[in-house]
RNA sequence: GUGGGUGUAGUUCAGUUGGUUAGAAUGCUAGAUUGUGAUUCUGGAGGUCGUGGGUUCGAGCCCCAUCACUCACCCCA
């Protein structure tokens, strides 16, 4: 047999995985829709010009490019080909690429349709993206992103609703132990100002973002290497290491930021979000003010979020933040500030698998299998199966005349919870045999009784 | 891009200083049981030891190359 395989970093999702993935995706979709977000889908491929230059030089290299159709080398200048420099001829032989994320295609969509869109525009988008990265644990070349954004408003209501949505999504998924870490870009800028690193913000942010991953000492080393002196490091960690409740942290920073306008602005935004949360009637349970949270993406300008599930080996499962101008990358004149966040479906899946909290029904195919012992029972069973389907019960009848043993094995393997066994006895009396596979328990019941009981398992 | 690790049955893995016919668990399959799965018992099938070369009387084991997978770093979800 020929050896078949999958491209590196890609995966099949079999029926049992799909059942769980759909449970996850549908739960999240429901929450998005409940908060007024509308679905958007964009093509897997975009013009390469739409994608290049948006993710930095590294990002450009991670783009999957699509060869032009036909004789794509025909019109390339001979001199260019001679150089054997792939980068040089890329633009001549590939004008399309696979999307790298959902944000840039969304920005493109907003720019293209700005006259039709009613702002504030709330959309969600759940689609695969592709990166020519080297795969490793929890990182794939094809993976799903699950984004929700609001564009066209500065209101902090959006930030508050994001918190509510995260809480609601996790509640419906059955994840109880998690924390929503929040920080504000302006608070970070304030921090940079105080320690005299206003000119060197990004180096500072990248370093302190790693704090919980590599520890205080390593971060100090990294910052020293980048020219930070001992005095500013002491000052910095004095603030980063402050422990206390959210309110205490805010008070503490208010005194520290007395001279920093940016810092004050960040704190007031953050306090506003907390106060709106209260007005919604929600608590700040699971919400944690984390001064060291920076997130890599430099285009965030306001609140930033990151969600971690406790006691699992996966990284953050959700994140996002506010940005000033989504469409700036396309030189759009319209100001399109907004706030967005996304769920990492693959990581959520891994986390829920690790916690073993996927509901059992999520993996079951049918609720009932109709098993039969002879030709006559099979014919009788067809009616039973269809009547159950009429009552919206997922049901299948075994297609072949096989030994009852084989039919039960089939139900067991497919994790079908109930089997109706039909033989000459059942056909004659109309009393059907219902077997619950998990317990092995078996009852003689009428069709109506079974149909009623199955309503509970739909 | 940089640096580790691992390739043996469908799957997860044992395999002694290099020495007869390469094992286990699980899965698959047949039966014990002609109306009952999962559990129990009995039998059976299943391997070019990733690939190519080298050392040796002899290589799953040692050496070289190559490919695949995998983990970490950079970056990211």
Coordinates of C-alpha atoms (C1' of nucleotides) in Angstrom, one line a residue:
Chain A
X1 CA 0.0 0.0 0.0
X2 CA 1.2 3.4 -0.9
X3 CA 2.2 5.4 2.2
X4 CA -0.2 8.3 2.5
X5 CA 0.2 11.2 4.8
X6 CA -0.8 14.7 5.7
X7 CA 1.2 17.9 5.1
X8 CA 3.2 18.8 8.1
X9 CA 1.3 20.8 10.7
X10 CA -2.2 19.9 9.4
X11 CA -4.8 17.6 10.9
X12 CA -7.9 15.6 10.1
X13 CA -10.8 16.0 12.4
X14 CA -12.5 12.6 12.7
X15 CA -16.2 12.2 13.8
X16 CA -15.4 12.1 17.5
X17 CA -13.2 15.1 17.3
X18 CA -15.6 17.0 15.2
X19 CA -18.5 16.4 17.6
X20 CA -16.4 18.0 20.3
X21 CA -15.2 20.8 18.1
X22 CA -18.7 21.6 17.0
X23 CA -19.9 21.7 20.5
X24 CA -17.2 24.2 21.3
X25 CA -17.7 26.3 18.2
X26 CA -21.5 26.3 18.5
X27 CA -21.4 27.3 22.1
X28 CA -19.2 30.3 21.3
X29 CA -21.2 31.2 18.3
X30 CA -24.4 31.3 20.4
X31 CA -22.7 33.8 22.8
X32 CA -21.5 36.0 19.9
X33 CA -25.0 36.1 18.4
X34 CA -26.6 36.8 21.7
X35 CA -24.5 40.0 22.0
X36 CA -25.4 41.2 18.5
X37 CA -22.4 40.0 16.5
X38 CA -23.0 38.9 12.9
X39 CA -21.1 36.3 11.0
X40 CA -18.6 37.1 8.3
X41 CA -16.7 34.7 6.0
X42 CA -13.9 35.8 3.7
X43 CA -12.0 33.7 1.1
X44 CA -9.2 31.3 2.1
X45 CA -7.0 33.2 -0.4
X46 CA -6.4 36.9 -0.7
X47 CA -4.4 38.9 -3.1
X48 CA -0.8 38.7 -1.9
X49 CA -0.6 42.5 -2.0
X50 CA -3.4 42.5 0.7
X51 CA -1.3 40.3 2.9
X52 CA 2.3 41.3 2.5
X53 CA 3.7 44.0 4.7
X54 CA 1.0 43.6 7.3
X55 CA 2.8 41.2 9.7
X56 CA 6.3 42.4 9.6
X57 CA 9.2 40.9 7.7
X58 CA 8.9 37.6 9.7
X59 CA 5.3 37.4 8.9
X60 CA 5.8 37.8 5.2
X61 CA 8.0 34.7 5.3
X62 CA 5.3 32.7 7.0
X63 CA 2.8 33.4 4.3
X64 CA 1.7 30.5 2.1
X65 CA 1.8 31.7 -1.5
X66 CA -0.2 30.3 -4.3
X67 CA 1.5 29.8 -7.7
X68 CA -0.3 31.5 -10.6
X69 CA -2.2 29.2 -12.9
X70 CA -0.9 28.2 -16.3
X71 CA 2.6 28.8 -17.5
X72 CA 3.6 31.0 -14.7
X73 CA 7.3 31.3 -15.5
X74 CA 6.7 32.4 -19.1
X75 CA 6.7 36.1 -18.5
X76 CA 9.4 36.3 -15.9
X77 CA 12.4 38.2 -17.0
X78 CA 15.3 35.9 -17.8
X79 CA 17.7 38.1 -15.8
X80 CA 15.5 37.8 -12.7
X81 CA 15.3 34.0 -13.1
X82 CA 19.1 33.9 -13.4
X83 CA 19.5 35.3 -9.9
X84 CA 17.9 32.2 -8.5
X85 CA 16.6 34.5 -5.8
X86 CA 13.1 33.2 -4.8
X87 CA 12.1 36.3 -3.0
X88 CA 12.8 38.4 -6.1
X89 CA 10.5 36.4 -8.4
X90 CA 7.7 35.7 -5.9
X91 CA 5.7 38.7 -7.0
X92 CA 6.0 37.5 -10.6
X93 CA 4.8 34.0 -10.1
X94 CA 2.4 34.3 -7.2
X95 CA -0.3 36.9 -6.9
X96 CA -2.4 35.1 -4.3
X97 CA -1.8 33.8 -0.8
X98 CA -3.6 32.0 2.0
X99 CA -4.9 34.2 4.8
X100 CA -2.5 34.5 7.8
X101 CA -5.1 35.7 10.2
X102 CA -8.7 37.0 10.2
X103 CA -8.0 40.6 11.2
X104 CA -6.4 41.8 7.9
X105 CA -9.1 40.2 5.7
X106 CA -11.7 41.8 8.0
X107 CA -10.0 45.2 7.6
X108 CA -10.0 44.7 3.9
X109 CA -13.7 43.9 4.0
X110 CA -14.4 47.0 6.0
X111 CA -12.5 49.2 3.6
X112 CA -14.2 47.7 0.6
X113 CA -17.7 48.0 2.0
X114 CA -17.4 51.1 4.2
X115 CA -20.4 52.7 2.4
X116 CA -22.7 49.7 3.0
X117 CA -21.7 48.9 6.6
X118 CA -23.7 50.4 9.5
X119 CA -21.3 51.4 12.2
X120 CA -20.6 50.4 14.9
X121 CA -20.1 47.1 13.0
X122 CA -20.1 43.9 15.1
X123 CA -18.9 40.8 13.4
X124 CA -17.6 37.4 14.3
X125 CA -15.6 35.1 12.1
X126 CA -14.6 31.5 12.6
X127 CA -12.4 30.2 9.9
X128 CA -9.0 28.5 9.4
X129 CA -5.8 30.4 8.8
X130 CA -2.5 29.2 7.5
X131 CA 1.1 29.9 8.5
X132 CA 4.2 28.4 7.0
X133 CA 5.7 28.0 10.5
X134 CA 7.6 25.1 11.9
X135 CA 4.9 23.2 13.8
X136 CA 5.2 22.2 17.5
X137 CA 3.0 21.4 20.4
X138 CA -0.2 23.4 20.1
X139 CA 1.1 25.1 17.0
X140 CA -0.1 24.1 13.5
X141 CA 0.3 25.3 9.9
X142 CA -3.5 25.2 9.6
X143 CA -5.5 26.3 12.6
X144 CA -8.8 28.0 13.4
X145 CA -9.2 31.5 14.6
X146 CA -12.4 32.6 16.2
X147 CA -12.6 36.4 16.2
X148 CA -15.2 38.9 17.3
X149 CA -14.7 42.7 16.7
X150 CA -16.6 45.9 17.1
X151 CA -15.5 48.6 14.8
X152 CA -16.5 52.2 14.8
X153 CA -16.9 53.1 18.5
X154 CA -14.7 54.2 21.3
X155 CA -17.2 53.2 24.0
X156 CA -15.8 51.1 26.8
X157 CA -19.1 49.2 26.8
X158 CA -17.4 47.0 24.2
X159 CA -14.6 46.1 26.6
X160 CA -17.2 45.3 29.3
X161 CA -19.2 43.2 27.0
X162 CA -16.2 41.2 26.0
X163 CA -15.7 40.3 29.6
X164 CA -19.3 39.3 29.9
X165 CA -19.0 37.2 26.7
X166 CA -15.9 35.4 27.9
X167 CA -17.6 34.6 31.2
X168 CA -20.7 33.4 29.4
X169 CA -18.8 31.3 26.9
X170 CA -16.8 29.6 29.6
X171 CA -19.9 28.9 31.6
X172 CA -21.6 27.2 28.7
X173 CA -18.5 25.2 28.0
X174 CA -18.3 24.1 31.6
X175 CA -14.9 25.8 32.4
X176 CA -15.1 27.0 36.0
X177 CA -11.5 27.8 36.9
X178 CA -10.0 30.6 34.7
X179 CA -8.8 34.2 34.9
X180 CA -9.4 37.1 32.5
X181 CA -6.2 39.2 32.8
X182 CA -6.6 42.8 31.9
X183 CA -4.2 45.6 31.4
X184 CA -4.2 48.9 29.4
X185 CA -1.7 50.0 26.9
X186 CA -1.6 53.5 28.4
X187 CA -0.9 52.0 31.8
X188 CA 2.1 50.3 30.3
X189 CA 3.1 53.6 28.7
X190 CA 2.8 55.2 32.0
X191 CA 5.0 52.5 33.5
X192 CA 7.6 53.1 30.8
X193 CA 7.5 56.9 31.5
X194 CA 8.1 56.4 35.2
X195 CA 11.1 54.1 34.7
X196 CA 12.5 56.4 32.0
X197 CA 11.9 54.0 29.1
X198 CA 9.5 56.1 27.1
X199 CA 11.8 55.9 24.1
X200 CA 12.3 52.2 24.4
X201 CA 8.7 51.0 25.1
X202 CA 8.5 47.9 22.9
X203 CA 11.7 46.3 24.3
X204 CA 10.2 46.8 27.8
X205 CA 6.8 45.4 26.9
X206 CA 8.2 42.3 25.1
X207 CA 10.4 41.6 28.2
X208 CA 7.8 42.0 30.9
X209 CA 5.2 40.0 28.9
X210 CA 7.4 37.0 29.5
X211 CA 7.4 37.5 33.3
X212 CA 5.2 34.6 34.2
X213 CA 6.9 32.4 31.7
X214 CA 10.6 32.9 32.3
X215 CA 10.6 34.6 35.7
X216 CA 11.9 37.8 37.2
X217 CA 15.6 37.1 37.0
X218 CA 15.6 36.3 33.3
X219 CA 13.5 39.3 32.5
X220 CA 16.0 41.5 34.4
X221 CA 18.8 40.0 32.4
X222 CA 17.1 40.7 29.2
X223 CA 16.3 44.3 30.1
X224 CA 19.9 44.9 31.3
X225 CA 21.1 43.6 28.0
X226 CA 18.9 46.2 26.4
X227 CA 20.4 49.0 28.3
X228 CA 18.2 49.4 31.4
X229 CA 20.1 50.4 34.5
X230 CA 19.7 49.0 38.0
X231 CA 17.8 52.0 39.4
X232 CA 15.0 51.8 36.8
X233 CA 14.8 48.0 37.2
X234 CA 14.3 48.4 40.9
X235 CA 11.6 50.9 40.3
X236 CA 10.0 48.7 37.6
X237 CA 9.8 45.5 39.7
X238 CA 8.6 47.5 42.7
X239 CA 5.5 48.2 40.7
X240 CA 5.2 44.8 38.9
X241 CA 5.5 42.9 42.2
X242 CA 2.8 44.8 43.9
X243 CA 0.3 42.3 45.3
X244 CA -3.3 43.1 46.3
X245 CA -6.9 43.3 45.1
X246 CA -7.8 45.1 41.9
X247 CA -9.0 48.1 43.9
X248 CA -5.7 48.2 45.9
X249 CA -3.7 47.9 42.6
X250 CA -5.6 50.8 41.1
X251 CA -5.0 53.0 44.3
X252 CA -1.3 52.0 44.3
X253 CA -0.9 53.0 40.7
X254 CA -2.8 56.2 41.0
X255 CA -0.2 57.5 43.4
X256 CA 2.6 56.2 41.2
X257 CA 1.1 57.7 38.1
X258 CA 0.4 61.2 39.5
X259 CA 2.8 62.7 37.0
X260 CA 1.9 60.5 34.0
X261 CA -1.1 61.6 31.9
X262 CA -1.0 58.4 29.9
X263 CA -1.0 56.3 33.1
X264 CA -3.9 58.2 34.5
X265 CA -5.9 57.8 31.3
X266 CA -5.3 54.0 31.4
X267 CA -6.4 53.8 35.0
X268 CA -9.6 55.8 34.4
X269 CA -10.5 53.6 31.3
X270 CA -9.9 50.5 33.4
X271 CA -12.0 51.8 36.3
X272 CA -14.8 52.7 33.9
X273 CA -14.9 49.1 32.6
X274 CA -15.2 47.8 36.1
X275 CA -17.9 50.2 37.0
X276 CA -19.9 49.3 33.8
X277 CA -19.5 45.7 34.7
X278 CA -21.1 46.4 38.1
X279 CA -24.0 48.3 36.3
X280 CA -24.7 45.3 34.2
X281 CA -25.2 43.5 37.5
X282 CA -22.1 41.3 37.0
X283 CA -19.3 40.8 39.3
X284 CA -15.5 41.1 38.7
X285 CA -15.1 37.5 39.5
X286 CA -12.4 35.9 37.3
X287 CA -11.2 39.4 36.3
X288 CA -7.7 40.1 37.2
X289 CA -5.8 43.3 36.8
X290 CA -2.3 42.3 35.6
X291 CA 0.2 45.1 35.2
X292 CA 2.7 42.8 33.5
X293 CA 0.4 41.8 30.7
X294 CA 1.6 43.3 27.5
X295 CA 0.8 41.0 24.5
X296 CA 3.0 41.0 21.5
X297 CA 0.8 42.8 19.1
X298 CA 1.9 46.4 18.9
X299 CA -1.2 47.8 17.3
X300 CA -3.2 47.6 20.6
X301 CA -3.8 51.1 22.0
X302 CA -6.3 50.6 24.9
X303 CA -7.4 47.8 27.1
X304 CA -5.8 44.4 26.4
X305 CA -7.0 41.0 27.5
X306 CA -5.8 37.5 27.9
X307 CA -7.6 34.5 29.3
X308 CA -5.9 31.6 31.0
X309 CA -7.4 28.4 32.3
X310 CA -6.0 27.3 35.6
X311 CA -4.3 23.9 36.1
X312 CA -3.8 23.0 32.4
X313 CA -0.7 22.9 30.3
X314 CA -1.9 25.1 27.5
X315 CA -1.1 28.8 27.2
X316 CA -3.7 31.5 26.9
X317 CA -7.0 30.4 25.2
X318 CA -8.3 33.8 24.4
X319 CA -7.0 37.3 24.0
X320 CA -7.6 40.7 22.4
X321 CA -7.7 44.4 22.9
X322 CA -8.5 47.8 21.6
X323 CA -6.9 49.4 18.5
X324 CA -7.1 52.9 17.2
X325 CA -7.3 52.3 13.5
X326 CA -8.0 48.9 12.0
X327 CA -7.9 50.0 8.4
X328 CA -4.8 52.2 8.7
X329 CA -2.9 49.4 7.0
X330 CA -4.9 50.1 3.8
X331 CA -4.4 53.9 4.0
X332 CA -8.0 54.4 4.6
X333 CA -9.1 57.9 5.5
X334 CA -11.9 56.7 7.7
X335 CA -11.1 56.3 11.3
X336 CA -12.0 52.8 12.3
X337 CA -11.2 52.3 16.0
X338 CA -12.4 49.2 17.5
X339 CA -11.9 46.4 19.9
X340 CA -11.6 42.7 19.2
X341 CA -10.8 39.4 20.8
X342 CA -10.5 35.9 19.8
X343 CA -10.8 32.4 21.2
X344 CA -8.1 29.8 20.5
X345 CA -10.3 26.9 19.5
X346 CA -7.5 24.4 19.3
X347 CA -6.2 25.3 22.6
X348 CA -9.6 25.4 24.2
X349 CA -10.1 21.9 22.8
X350 CA -6.9 20.7 24.3
X351 CA -7.7 22.3 27.7
X352 CA -11.2 20.8 27.8
X353 CA -9.8 17.4 26.8
X354 CA -7.2 17.6 29.6
X355 CA -9.9 18.6 32.1
X356 CA -12.2 15.9 30.7
X357 CA -15.2 18.2 30.6
X358 CA -16.6 17.6 27.2
X359 CA -20.2 16.4 27.7
X360 CA -20.7 12.8 26.8
X361 CA -23.5 13.5 24.3
X362 CA -21.1 15.5 22.3
X363 CA -19.4 12.4 21.0
X364 CA -22.5 10.2 20.4
X365 CA -23.7 9.7 16.9
X366 CA -27.3 8.4 17.1
X367 CA -29.3 8.1 20.3
X368 CA -30.9 4.8 19.3
X369 CA -29.8 1.8 17.2
X370 CA -32.6 -0.5 15.9
X371 CA -31.2 -4.1 15.9
X372 CA -33.1 -6.9 14.2
X373 CA -33.0 -10.7 14.1
X374 CA -34.6 -11.6 10.9
X375 CA -36.1 -10.2 7.7
X376 CA -39.5 -9.7 9.3
X377 CA -38.0 -7.8 12.3
X378 CA -36.0 -5.7 9.9
X379 CA -39.1 -4.6 8.0
X380 CA -40.9 -3.9 11.3
X381 CA -37.8 -2.0 12.5
X382 CA -37.8 0.4 9.5
X383 CA -41.2 1.8 10.8
X384 CA -39.9 2.1 14.3
X385 CA -36.8 3.9 13.1
X386 CA -38.7 6.4 11.0
X387 CA -41.3 7.0 13.8
X388 CA -38.4 7.9 16.1
X389 CA -36.9 10.2 13.5
X390 CA -40.4 11.9 13.2
X391 CA -40.1 12.6 16.9
X392 CA -36.7 14.2 16.3
X393 CA -34.7 11.3 17.9
X394 CA -31.4 10.6 16.1
X395 CA -31.8 7.0 15.1
X396 CA -30.3 4.4 12.8
X397 CA -31.2 0.9 11.9
X398 CA -28.5 -1.7 11.3
X399 CA -28.3 -2.2 7.5
X400 CA -27.4 -5.8 7.2
X401 CA -28.8 -9.1 8.4
X402 CA -26.1 -9.8 11.0
X403 CA -25.8 -11.6 14.2
X404 CA -27.2 -9.7 17.1
X405 CA -23.8 -9.8 18.7
X406 CA -22.3 -7.8 15.8
X407 CA -25.1 -5.3 15.9
X408 CA -24.5 -4.6 19.6
X409 CA -20.8 -4.4 19.1
X410 CA -21.5 -1.7 16.5
X411 CA -23.6 0.3 18.9
X412 CA -21.0 -0.1 21.6
X413 CA -18.2 1.2 19.3
X414 CA -20.2 4.1 18.1
X415 CA -21.2 4.9 21.7
X416 CA -24.9 4.8 20.8
X417 CA -26.5 4.8 24.2
X418 CA -29.7 2.8 23.4
X419 CA -30.5 -0.3 21.3
X420 CA -34.0 -1.5 20.5
X421 CA -33.8 -5.2 19.8
X422 CA -36.5 -6.6 17.5
X423 CA -37.3 -10.3 17.0
X424 CA -40.3 -12.4 16.2
X425 CA -41.5 -12.0 19.8
X426 CA -41.5 -8.2 19.6
X427 CA -43.1 -8.1 16.2
X428 CA -45.9 -10.3 17.5
X429 CA -46.6 -8.5 20.8
X430 CA -45.5 -4.9 20.0
X431 CA -43.6 -5.0 23.3
X432 CA -40.1 -3.8 22.3
X433 CA -36.9 -4.6 24.0
X434 CA -35.0 -1.4 25.0
X435 CA -31.4 -1.9 26.2
X436 CA -29.3 0.7 27.8
X437 CA -25.8 -0.1 26.9
X438 CA -24.0 1.7 29.7
X439 CA -25.7 -0.3 32.4
X440 CA -26.8 -3.3 30.4
X441 CA -30.2 -2.8 31.8
X442 CA -33.1 -4.1 29.6
X443 CA -36.8 -3.3 29.6
X444 CA -39.9 -4.5 27.7
X445 CA -41.7 -1.3 26.6
X446 CA -44.2 -0.2 24.0
X447 CA -43.0 2.1 21.2
X448 CA -44.8 5.0 22.8
X449 CA -43.1 4.5 26.1
X450 CA -39.7 4.4 24.4
X451 CA -40.4 7.4 22.3
X452 CA -41.4 9.4 25.4
X453 CA -38.3 8.3 27.3
X454 CA -36.0 9.2 24.4
X455 CA -37.2 12.8 24.4
X456 CA -34.9 13.2 27.5
X457 CA -31.8 12.2 25.5
X458 CA -32.2 14.3 22.4
Chain B
rG1 C1' 16.2 30.2 10.8
rU2 C1' 19.1 27.7 15.7
rG3 C1' 19.6 23.5 19.0
rG4 C1' 18.1 18.7 21.3
rG5 C1' 15.3 13.9 21.0
rU6 C1' 12.9 9.6 18.6
rG7 C1' 12.1 6.1 14.3
rU8 C1' 10.6 -1.9 16.0
rA9 C1' 3.1 -5.1 14.7
rG10 C1' -3.0 -0.9 13.1
rU11 C1' -1.6 1.9 18.0
rU12 C1' 1.5 2.7 22.5
rC13 C1' 6.1 0.8 23.6
rA14 C1' 10.0 -3.4 25.6
rG15 C1' 14.3 -5.5 23.3
rU16 C1' 20.6 -7.1 28.1
rU17 C1' 28.3 -6.2 26.3
rG18 C1' 26.5 -7.0 19.1
rG19 C1' 24.9 -13.8 19.2
rU20 C1' 19.5 -19.0 17.4
rU21 C1' 13.1 -18.3 15.1
rA22 C1' 12.3 -9.9 17.3
rG23 C1' 8.4 -9.6 22.2
rA24 C1' 4.3 -7.4 25.5
rA25 C1' 0.0 -4.5 26.1
rU26 C1' -3.9 -2.8 23.4
rG27 C1' -6.6 -3.1 18.9
rC28 C1' -8.2 -6.5 14.9
rU29 C1' -10.3 -11.5 14.0
rA30 C1' -12.7 -16.5 15.2
rG31 C1' -14.8 -19.2 19.0
rA32 C1' -16.7 -20.4 24.2
rU33 C1' -22.6 -18.1 23.8
rU34 C1' -28.1 -20.5 17.3
rG35 C1' -31.8 -13.5 21.0
rU36 C1' -27.2 -9.6 23.8
rG37 C1' -22.2 -5.4 23.5
rA38 C1' -18.7 -3.6 27.2
rU39 C1' -16.5 -7.7 31.3
rU40 C1' -14.1 -13.1 31.4
rC41 C1' -11.6 -17.4 28.9
rU42 C1' -9.4 -19.9 24.4
rG43 C1' -7.3 -19.7 19.5
rG44 C1' -5.6 -16.9 15.0
rA45 C1' -3.7 -13.2 11.7
rG46 C1' -0.4 -9.1 11.8
rG47 C1' 7.0 -6.9 11.2
rU48 C1' 11.8 -5.2 4.6
rC49 C1' 13.2 -3.2 12.9
rG50 C1' 12.2 4.6 8.5
rU51 C1' 15.7 4.4 4.0
rG52 C1' 20.7 3.8 1.9
rG53 C1' 25.6 2.6 2.8
rG54 C1' 29.7 1.0 6.3
rU55 C1' 32.2 -2.0 10.4
rU56 C1' 31.8 -7.3 11.8
rC57 C1' 32.1 -14.4 11.2
rG58 C1' 27.4 -12.2 12.8
rA59 C1' 23.7 -5.6 13.3
rG60 C1' 17.0 -4.0 15.8
rC61 C1' 21.6 -2.7 18.8
rC62 C1' 27.9 0.3 16.7
rC63 C1' 29.5 4.3 12.7
rC64 C1' 28.1 7.7 8.5
rA65 C1' 24.5 9.7 5.4
rU66 C1' 19.5 10.7 4.3
rC67 C1' 14.3 11.1 5.2
rA68 C1' 10.2 11.5 8.5
rC69 C1' 8.3 12.7 13.1
rU70 C1' 8.9 15.3 17.7
rC71 C1' 10.4 18.9 21.6
rA72 C1' 12.7 23.6 22.9
rC73 C1' 14.4 28.6 21.3
rC74 C1' 13.0 33.0 18.0
rC75 C1' 8.1 34.3 16.8
rC76 C1' 3.2 33.4 17.5
rA77 C1' -2.7 31.4 18.4

